[in-house]
Amino acid sequence: MTTRINRAQPYAIGLFRIVIGLLFACHGAASLFGVLGGAMGPQGGTVPTGAWPFWYAAVIQLVAGALALLGLGTRAVAFVASGSMAFAYFDIHQPAALWPIQNGGEQSVLFCWSFLLLVFTGSGAFGLDRLLAPRSATAAEERTSEPVAA
């Protein structure tokens, strides 16, 4: 049974990345464009352009979410997204109370740890990273297989 589960791991990671990326991109789109309920949930609205840190966080959410959804530059994108959510938690939520359940920071914590996991696992299946990796590996192999002149 463990062998079957291990064979499915890249597909599970790929689906996980797609869902997390989509949710993150939706968060950014809601804040920037007022779609999907907008920045304030049922009240709608958008984040004012250039407003620190909310507008910048929304841009990171939209771009990083879209790139994670596609599986393009997954590890680097996930690192930036995880860091932005750690900042959001400690700067916005944590001063209100210690625990995420008390300060409304559950989403920030979950996104932070989800993206941190993707830093270490990579894109999994279905990602553009996997399409581009063989070309890069082949090119690197060709460079290293050439004899070095003394």
Short mmCIF file of N, CA and C in Angstrom, two decimals:
data_model
loop_
_atom_site.label_atom_id
_atom_site.label_comp_id
_atom_site.label_asym_id
_atom_site.label_seq_id
_atom_site.Cartn_x
_atom_site.Cartn_y
_atom_site.Cartn_z
N MET A 1 0.83 -1.20 0.00
CA MET A 1 0.00 0.00 0.00
C MET A 1 0.87 1.26 0.00
N THR A 2 1.97 1.23 0.75
CA THR A 2 2.86 2.38 0.81
C THR A 2 3.44 2.70 -0.55
N THR A 3 3.72 1.68 -1.33
CA THR A 3 4.28 1.89 -2.67
C THR A 3 3.30 2.64 -3.55
N ARG A 4 2.03 2.25 -3.49
CA ARG A 4 0.99 2.94 -4.28
C ARG A 4 0.86 4.40 -3.87
N ILE A 5 0.87 4.62 -2.59
CA ILE A 5 0.75 5.99 -2.09
C ILE A 5 1.97 6.81 -2.52
N ASN A 6 3.15 6.23 -2.43
CA ASN A 6 4.36 6.93 -2.85
C ASN A 6 4.33 7.26 -4.34
N ARG A 7 3.78 6.38 -5.17
CA ARG A 7 3.69 6.66 -6.60
C ARG A 7 2.72 7.79 -6.89
N ALA A 8 1.72 7.97 -6.03
CA ALA A 8 0.73 9.03 -6.22
C ALA A 8 1.18 10.36 -5.65
N GLN A 9 2.28 10.38 -4.94
CA GLN A 9 2.73 11.60 -4.25
C GLN A 9 2.89 12.80 -5.18
N PRO A 10 3.54 12.69 -6.34
CA PRO A 10 3.67 13.87 -7.20
C PRO A 10 2.33 14.43 -7.65
N TYR A 11 1.35 13.54 -7.85
CA TYR A 11 0.02 13.99 -8.28
C TYR A 11 -0.71 14.69 -7.14
N ALA A 12 -0.57 14.16 -5.92
CA ALA A 12 -1.19 14.81 -4.76
C ALA A 12 -0.56 16.18 -4.52
N ILE A 13 0.76 16.28 -4.64
CA ILE A 13 1.43 17.57 -4.46
C ILE A 13 1.01 18.54 -5.56
N GLY A 14 0.90 18.03 -6.78
CA GLY A 14 0.46 18.88 -7.89
C GLY A 14 -0.94 19.43 -7.67
N LEU A 15 -1.86 18.59 -7.24
CA LEU A 15 -3.22 19.05 -6.96
C LEU A 15 -3.25 20.02 -5.79
N PHE A 16 -2.46 19.74 -4.77
CA PHE A 16 -2.34 20.64 -3.62
C PHE A 16 -1.87 22.02 -4.07
N ARG A 17 -0.82 22.05 -4.90
CA ARG A 17 -0.27 23.31 -5.43
C ARG A 17 -1.30 24.07 -6.24
N ILE A 18 -2.06 23.37 -7.06
CA ILE A 18 -3.09 24.01 -7.89
C ILE A 18 -4.16 24.66 -7.02
N VAL A 19 -4.64 23.93 -6.02
CA VAL A 19 -5.70 24.46 -5.15
C VAL A 19 -5.19 25.66 -4.34
N ILE A 20 -4.01 25.52 -3.74
CA ILE A 20 -3.45 26.61 -2.94
C ILE A 20 -3.18 27.83 -3.82
N GLY A 21 -2.63 27.61 -5.00
CA GLY A 21 -2.36 28.72 -5.93
C GLY A 21 -3.64 29.42 -6.36
N LEU A 22 -4.67 28.65 -6.66
CA LEU A 22 -5.95 29.24 -7.07
C LEU A 22 -6.55 30.07 -5.94
N LEU A 23 -6.56 29.53 -4.73
CA LEU A 23 -7.12 30.27 -3.59
C LEU A 23 -6.33 31.55 -3.32
N PHE A 24 -5.02 31.47 -3.43
CA PHE A 24 -4.16 32.63 -3.18
C PHE A 24 -4.38 33.70 -4.25
N ALA A 25 -4.48 33.28 -5.51
CA ALA A 25 -4.73 34.22 -6.60
C ALA A 25 -6.11 34.87 -6.45
N CYS A 26 -7.09 34.10 -6.03
CA CYS A 26 -8.43 34.66 -5.80
C CYS A 26 -8.40 35.73 -4.72
N HIS A 27 -7.62 35.50 -3.68
CA HIS A 27 -7.45 36.49 -2.60
C HIS A 27 -6.91 37.80 -3.17
N GLY A 28 -5.87 37.69 -3.99
CA GLY A 28 -5.28 38.88 -4.59
C GLY A 28 -6.23 39.58 -5.54
N ALA A 29 -6.93 38.82 -6.37
CA ALA A 29 -7.88 39.40 -7.32
C ALA A 29 -9.02 40.11 -6.59
N ALA A 30 -9.48 39.53 -5.51
CA ALA A 30 -10.55 40.16 -4.73
C ALA A 30 -10.10 41.49 -4.16
N SER A 31 -8.88 41.55 -3.66
CA SER A 31 -8.36 42.78 -3.06
C SER A 31 -8.07 43.85 -4.11
N LEU A 32 -7.54 43.44 -5.26
CA LEU A 32 -7.14 44.41 -6.28
C LEU A 32 -8.29 44.88 -7.16
N PHE A 33 -9.20 43.95 -7.49
CA PHE A 33 -10.23 44.27 -8.48
C PHE A 33 -11.65 44.27 -7.94
N GLY A 34 -11.82 43.91 -6.69
CA GLY A 34 -13.16 43.92 -6.08
C GLY A 34 -14.03 42.77 -6.54
N VAL A 35 -13.47 41.76 -7.18
CA VAL A 35 -14.24 40.60 -7.62
C VAL A 35 -14.33 39.60 -6.48
N LEU A 36 -15.21 38.62 -6.62
CA LEU A 36 -15.35 37.53 -5.65
C LEU A 36 -15.62 38.05 -4.24
N GLY A 37 -16.36 39.10 -4.13
CA GLY A 37 -16.70 39.66 -2.83
C GLY A 37 -15.85 40.84 -2.43
N GLY A 38 -14.75 41.07 -3.12
CA GLY A 38 -13.92 42.23 -2.83
C GLY A 38 -13.03 42.05 -1.63
N ALA A 39 -12.31 43.11 -1.31
CA ALA A 39 -11.31 43.08 -0.24
C ALA A 39 -11.94 42.95 1.14
N MET A 40 -13.12 43.46 1.31
CA MET A 40 -13.73 43.47 2.63
C MET A 40 -14.81 42.39 2.78
N GLY A 41 -14.74 41.36 1.97
CA GLY A 41 -15.75 40.29 2.04
C GLY A 41 -17.07 40.77 1.50
N PRO A 42 -18.15 40.57 2.24
CA PRO A 42 -19.49 40.94 1.75
C PRO A 42 -19.66 42.43 1.45
N GLN A 43 -18.85 43.28 2.09
CA GLN A 43 -18.95 44.71 1.84
C GLN A 43 -18.35 45.10 0.50
N GLY A 44 -17.55 44.23 -0.09
CA GLY A 44 -16.91 44.52 -1.38
C GLY A 44 -15.75 45.47 -1.22
N GLY A 45 -15.41 46.16 -2.30
CA GLY A 45 -14.35 47.15 -2.25
C GLY A 45 -13.00 46.60 -2.69
N THR A 46 -12.10 47.53 -2.90
CA THR A 46 -10.73 47.18 -3.30
C THR A 46 -9.76 47.85 -2.34
N VAL A 47 -8.54 47.39 -2.39
CA VAL A 47 -7.48 47.98 -1.58
C VAL A 47 -6.96 49.19 -2.35
N PRO A 48 -6.79 50.35 -1.72
CA PRO A 48 -6.26 51.52 -2.43
C PRO A 48 -4.87 51.25 -3.01
N THR A 49 -4.65 51.70 -4.22
CA THR A 49 -3.38 51.48 -4.91
C THR A 49 -2.23 52.06 -4.11
N GLY A 50 -1.22 51.24 -3.88
CA GLY A 50 -0.02 51.68 -3.18
C GLY A 50 -0.13 51.67 -1.67
N ALA A 51 -1.28 51.28 -1.11
CA ALA A 51 -1.46 51.29 0.35
C ALA A 51 -0.60 50.19 0.98
N TRP A 52 0.32 50.60 1.86
CA TRP A 52 1.21 49.64 2.51
C TRP A 52 0.51 49.01 3.69
N PRO A 53 0.60 47.76 3.92
CA PRO A 53 1.17 46.69 3.10
C PRO A 53 0.13 45.98 2.25
N PHE A 54 -1.12 46.43 2.33
CA PHE A 54 -2.23 45.67 1.76
C PHE A 54 -2.18 45.55 0.24
N TRP A 55 -1.89 46.64 -0.46
CA TRP A 55 -1.86 46.59 -1.92
C TRP A 55 -0.71 45.70 -2.39
N TYR A 56 0.44 45.84 -1.76
CA TYR A 56 1.61 45.03 -2.14
C TYR A 56 1.36 43.55 -1.85
N ALA A 57 0.70 43.26 -0.74
CA ALA A 57 0.35 41.88 -0.42
C ALA A 57 -0.61 41.32 -1.47
N ALA A 58 -1.56 42.14 -1.90
CA ALA A 58 -2.52 41.68 -2.91
C ALA A 58 -1.84 41.39 -4.25
N VAL A 59 -0.86 42.21 -4.62
CA VAL A 59 -0.10 41.96 -5.86
C VAL A 59 0.67 40.65 -5.73
N ILE A 60 1.33 40.45 -4.58
CA ILE A 60 2.05 39.20 -4.35
C ILE A 60 1.09 38.02 -4.41
N GLN A 61 -0.08 38.17 -3.81
CA GLN A 61 -1.06 37.09 -3.81
C GLN A 61 -1.51 36.75 -5.23
N LEU A 62 -1.80 37.75 -6.02
CA LEU A 62 -2.28 37.49 -7.38
C LEU A 62 -1.19 36.86 -8.24
N VAL A 63 -0.01 37.44 -8.25
CA VAL A 63 1.07 36.95 -9.10
C VAL A 63 1.59 35.60 -8.60
N ALA A 64 1.88 35.50 -7.32
CA ALA A 64 2.40 34.24 -6.78
C ALA A 64 1.36 33.13 -6.88
N GLY A 65 0.11 33.47 -6.65
CA GLY A 65 -0.95 32.48 -6.78
C GLY A 65 -1.08 31.96 -8.20
N ALA A 66 -1.02 32.86 -9.17
CA ALA A 66 -1.11 32.45 -10.57
C ALA A 66 0.09 31.60 -10.98
N LEU A 67 1.29 32.00 -10.56
CA LEU A 67 2.49 31.23 -10.91
C LEU A 67 2.49 29.87 -10.21
N ALA A 68 2.04 29.83 -8.97
CA ALA A 68 1.95 28.55 -8.26
C ALA A 68 0.90 27.66 -8.92
N LEU A 69 -0.21 28.23 -9.31
CA LEU A 69 -1.26 27.49 -10.00
C LEU A 69 -0.71 26.81 -11.26
N LEU A 70 0.10 27.54 -12.00
CA LEU A 70 0.71 27.01 -13.22
C LEU A 70 1.90 26.11 -12.94
N GLY A 71 2.46 26.22 -11.75
CA GLY A 71 3.65 25.45 -11.41
C GLY A 71 4.89 25.99 -12.07
N LEU A 72 4.97 27.30 -12.16
CA LEU A 72 6.10 27.95 -12.81
C LEU A 72 6.94 28.69 -11.77
N GLY A 73 8.18 28.26 -11.59
CA GLY A 73 9.04 28.85 -10.57
C GLY A 73 8.52 28.58 -9.17
N THR A 74 7.97 27.40 -8.99
CA THR A 74 7.22 27.07 -7.77
C THR A 74 7.99 27.32 -6.49
N ARG A 75 9.21 26.86 -6.42
CA ARG A 75 9.95 26.98 -5.16
C ARG A 75 10.22 28.43 -4.79
N ALA A 76 10.65 29.23 -5.74
CA ALA A 76 10.93 30.65 -5.47
C ALA A 76 9.64 31.40 -5.16
N VAL A 77 8.62 31.15 -5.93
CA VAL A 77 7.32 31.80 -5.72
C VAL A 77 6.76 31.42 -4.36
N ALA A 78 6.85 30.15 -4.01
CA ALA A 78 6.34 29.69 -2.72
C ALA A 78 7.10 30.32 -1.56
N PHE A 79 8.40 30.52 -1.73
CA PHE A 79 9.21 31.16 -0.70
C PHE A 79 8.74 32.59 -0.45
N VAL A 80 8.51 33.34 -1.53
CA VAL A 80 8.03 34.73 -1.41
C VAL A 80 6.63 34.75 -0.80
N ALA A 81 5.76 33.87 -1.27
CA ALA A 81 4.38 33.84 -0.76
C ALA A 81 4.36 33.46 0.72
N SER A 82 5.16 32.49 1.11
CA SER A 82 5.22 32.09 2.51
C SER A 82 5.71 33.23 3.38
N GLY A 83 6.73 33.91 2.92
CA GLY A 83 7.25 35.06 3.67
C GLY A 83 6.24 36.18 3.80
N SER A 84 5.50 36.43 2.73
CA SER A 84 4.49 37.51 2.79
C SER A 84 3.38 37.16 3.78
N MET A 85 3.04 35.88 3.86
CA MET A 85 1.99 35.48 4.81
C MET A 85 2.51 35.46 6.24
N ALA A 86 3.79 35.15 6.43
CA ALA A 86 4.38 35.25 7.77
C ALA A 86 4.38 36.70 8.23
N PHE A 87 4.75 37.61 7.31
CA PHE A 87 4.71 39.04 7.62
C PHE A 87 3.29 39.46 7.96
N ALA A 88 2.32 39.03 7.16
CA ALA A 88 0.92 39.39 7.41
C ALA A 88 0.49 38.92 8.80
N TYR A 89 0.87 37.70 9.15
CA TYR A 89 0.45 37.20 10.45
C TYR A 89 1.08 38.00 11.59
N PHE A 90 2.40 38.16 11.55
CA PHE A 90 3.08 38.81 12.68
C PHE A 90 2.85 40.32 12.73
N ASP A 91 2.62 40.96 11.59
CA ASP A 91 2.42 42.41 11.57
C ASP A 91 0.96 42.80 11.78
N ILE A 92 0.05 42.06 11.18
CA ILE A 92 -1.37 42.44 11.22
C ILE A 92 -2.14 41.68 12.30
N HIS A 93 -2.00 40.38 12.35
CA HIS A 93 -2.85 39.56 13.22
C HIS A 93 -2.31 39.36 14.63
N GLN A 94 -1.06 38.97 14.74
CA GLN A 94 -0.51 38.57 16.03
C GLN A 94 -0.57 39.64 17.11
N PRO A 95 -0.42 40.93 16.80
CA PRO A 95 -0.53 41.93 17.87
C PRO A 95 -1.90 41.94 18.57
N ALA A 96 -2.95 41.44 17.89
CA ALA A 96 -4.28 41.45 18.48
C ALA A 96 -4.45 40.36 19.54
N ALA A 97 -3.82 39.21 19.34
CA ALA A 97 -3.91 38.10 20.29
C ALA A 97 -2.85 37.06 19.92
N LEU A 98 -2.56 36.16 20.84
CA LEU A 98 -1.48 35.20 20.61
C LEU A 98 -1.84 34.13 19.58
N TRP A 99 -3.01 33.54 19.68
CA TRP A 99 -3.37 32.39 18.85
C TRP A 99 -4.12 32.83 17.59
N PRO A 100 -3.86 32.16 16.47
CA PRO A 100 -4.55 32.51 15.21
C PRO A 100 -6.07 32.46 15.31
N ILE A 101 -6.60 31.53 16.09
CA ILE A 101 -8.04 31.43 16.24
C ILE A 101 -8.61 32.67 16.94
N GLN A 102 -7.79 33.31 17.77
CA GLN A 102 -8.23 34.49 18.49
C GLN A 102 -8.05 35.77 17.68
N ASN A 103 -7.04 35.82 16.81
CA ASN A 103 -6.73 37.07 16.12
C ASN A 103 -7.14 37.08 14.64
N GLY A 104 -7.83 36.05 14.17
CA GLY A 104 -8.28 36.01 12.79
C GLY A 104 -7.18 35.71 11.78
N GLY A 105 -6.08 35.15 12.23
CA GLY A 105 -4.95 34.92 11.34
C GLY A 105 -4.83 33.51 10.80
N GLU A 106 -5.92 32.72 10.87
CA GLU A 106 -5.83 31.33 10.41
C GLU A 106 -5.44 31.22 8.95
N GLN A 107 -6.03 32.06 8.09
CA GLN A 107 -5.71 32.00 6.66
C GLN A 107 -4.24 32.32 6.42
N SER A 108 -3.74 33.33 7.08
CA SER A 108 -2.34 33.69 6.91
C SER A 108 -1.42 32.55 7.33
N VAL A 109 -1.72 31.92 8.45
CA VAL A 109 -0.90 30.82 8.94
C VAL A 109 -0.97 29.63 7.99
N LEU A 110 -2.17 29.29 7.55
CA LEU A 110 -2.32 28.14 6.65
C LEU A 110 -1.63 28.39 5.30
N PHE A 111 -1.78 29.59 4.74
CA PHE A 111 -1.09 29.90 3.49
C PHE A 111 0.43 29.88 3.70
N CYS A 112 0.89 30.44 4.80
CA CYS A 112 2.32 30.48 5.10
C CYS A 112 2.91 29.07 5.11
N TRP A 113 2.31 28.18 5.87
CA TRP A 113 2.84 26.82 5.99
C TRP A 113 2.62 26.00 4.73
N SER A 114 1.53 26.26 4.02
CA SER A 114 1.28 25.54 2.77
C SER A 114 2.33 25.89 1.73
N PHE A 115 2.63 27.17 1.60
CA PHE A 115 3.65 27.58 0.64
C PHE A 115 5.04 27.15 1.09
N LEU A 116 5.30 27.15 2.40
CA LEU A 116 6.59 26.67 2.87
C LEU A 116 6.78 25.19 2.52
N LEU A 117 5.73 24.42 2.60
CA LEU A 117 5.79 23.01 2.18
C LEU A 117 6.17 22.91 0.71
N LEU A 118 5.59 23.77 -0.13
CA LEU A 118 5.90 23.75 -1.56
C LEU A 118 7.34 24.16 -1.85
N VAL A 119 7.94 24.95 -0.98
CA VAL A 119 9.36 25.29 -1.14
C VAL A 119 10.18 24.01 -1.13
N PHE A 120 9.83 23.07 -0.28
CA PHE A 120 10.61 21.85 -0.12
C PHE A 120 10.17 20.71 -1.04
N THR A 121 8.90 20.70 -1.45
CA THR A 121 8.43 19.61 -2.30
C THR A 121 8.53 19.92 -3.79
N GLY A 122 8.52 21.20 -4.14
CA GLY A 122 8.49 21.56 -5.56
C GLY A 122 7.08 21.51 -6.09
N SER A 123 6.95 21.54 -7.41
CA SER A 123 5.64 21.69 -8.02
C SER A 123 4.84 20.40 -8.10
N GLY A 124 5.47 19.25 -7.97
CA GLY A 124 4.74 18.00 -8.13
C GLY A 124 4.36 17.81 -9.60
N ALA A 125 3.35 17.02 -9.83
CA ALA A 125 2.89 16.77 -11.20
C ALA A 125 2.09 17.95 -11.72
N PHE A 126 1.86 17.98 -12.99
CA PHE A 126 1.01 18.96 -13.67
C PHE A 126 1.60 20.37 -13.69
N GLY A 127 2.84 20.55 -13.34
CA GLY A 127 3.42 21.89 -13.29
C GLY A 127 4.31 22.16 -14.49
N LEU A 128 4.38 23.43 -14.87
CA LEU A 128 5.27 23.82 -15.96
C LEU A 128 6.74 23.62 -15.58
N ASP A 129 7.04 23.63 -14.30
CA ASP A 129 8.41 23.37 -13.85
C ASP A 129 8.90 22.02 -14.37
N ARG A 130 8.03 21.04 -14.36
CA ARG A 130 8.42 19.69 -14.80
C ARG A 130 8.65 19.63 -16.31
N LEU A 131 7.97 20.47 -17.05
CA LEU A 131 8.20 20.51 -18.49
C LEU A 131 9.52 21.18 -18.83
N LEU A 132 9.89 22.18 -18.05
CA LEU A 132 11.12 22.93 -18.30
C LEU A 132 12.35 22.28 -17.71
N ALA A 133 12.19 21.48 -16.65
CA ALA A 133 13.32 20.88 -15.96
C ALA A 133 14.16 19.95 -16.84
N PRO A 134 13.56 19.07 -17.64
CA PRO A 134 14.40 18.18 -18.44
C PRO A 134 15.32 18.94 -19.41
N ARG A 135 14.83 20.02 -19.98
CA ARG A 135 15.65 20.82 -20.88
C ARG A 135 16.83 21.40 -20.12
N SER A 136 16.58 21.94 -18.95
CA SER A 136 17.64 22.53 -18.15
C SER A 136 18.65 21.47 -17.72
N ALA A 137 18.16 20.31 -17.32
CA ALA A 137 19.05 19.23 -16.88
C ALA A 137 19.90 18.75 -18.05
N THR A 138 19.31 18.65 -19.23
CA THR A 138 20.06 18.22 -20.41
C THR A 138 21.15 19.23 -20.76
N ALA A 139 20.80 20.49 -20.71
CA ALA A 139 21.79 21.54 -21.02
C ALA A 139 22.92 21.53 -20.00
N ALA A 140 22.61 21.35 -18.74
CA ALA A 140 23.63 21.31 -17.69
C ALA A 140 24.50 20.07 -17.86
N GLU A 141 23.88 18.96 -18.26
CA GLU A 141 24.64 17.73 -18.48
C GLU A 141 25.62 17.89 -19.63
N GLU A 142 25.18 18.57 -20.70
CA GLU A 142 26.06 18.79 -21.84
C GLU A 142 27.25 19.67 -21.46
N ARG A 143 26.99 20.69 -20.63
CA ARG A 143 28.08 21.58 -20.22
C ARG A 143 29.10 20.84 -19.35
N THR A 144 28.63 19.98 -18.47
CA THR A 144 29.55 19.30 -17.57
C THR A 144 30.25 18.11 -18.23
N SER A 145 29.69 17.59 -19.32
CA SER A 145 30.30 16.41 -19.95
C SER A 145 31.44 16.81 -20.91
N GLU A 146 31.59 18.09 -21.20
CA GLU A 146 32.68 18.51 -22.07
C GLU A 146 34.00 18.41 -21.34
N PRO A 147 35.04 17.94 -22.04
CA PRO A 147 36.34 17.84 -21.38
C PRO A 147 36.89 19.24 -21.06
N VAL A 148 37.55 19.34 -19.94
CA VAL A 148 38.11 20.60 -19.50
C VAL A 148 39.57 20.65 -19.96
N ALA A 149 39.91 21.71 -20.68
CA ALA A 149 41.29 21.85 -21.14
C ALA A 149 42.16 22.38 -20.00
N ALA A 150 43.33 21.80 -19.88
CA ALA A 150 44.22 22.21 -18.78
C ALA A 150 45.04 23.40 -19.17
#
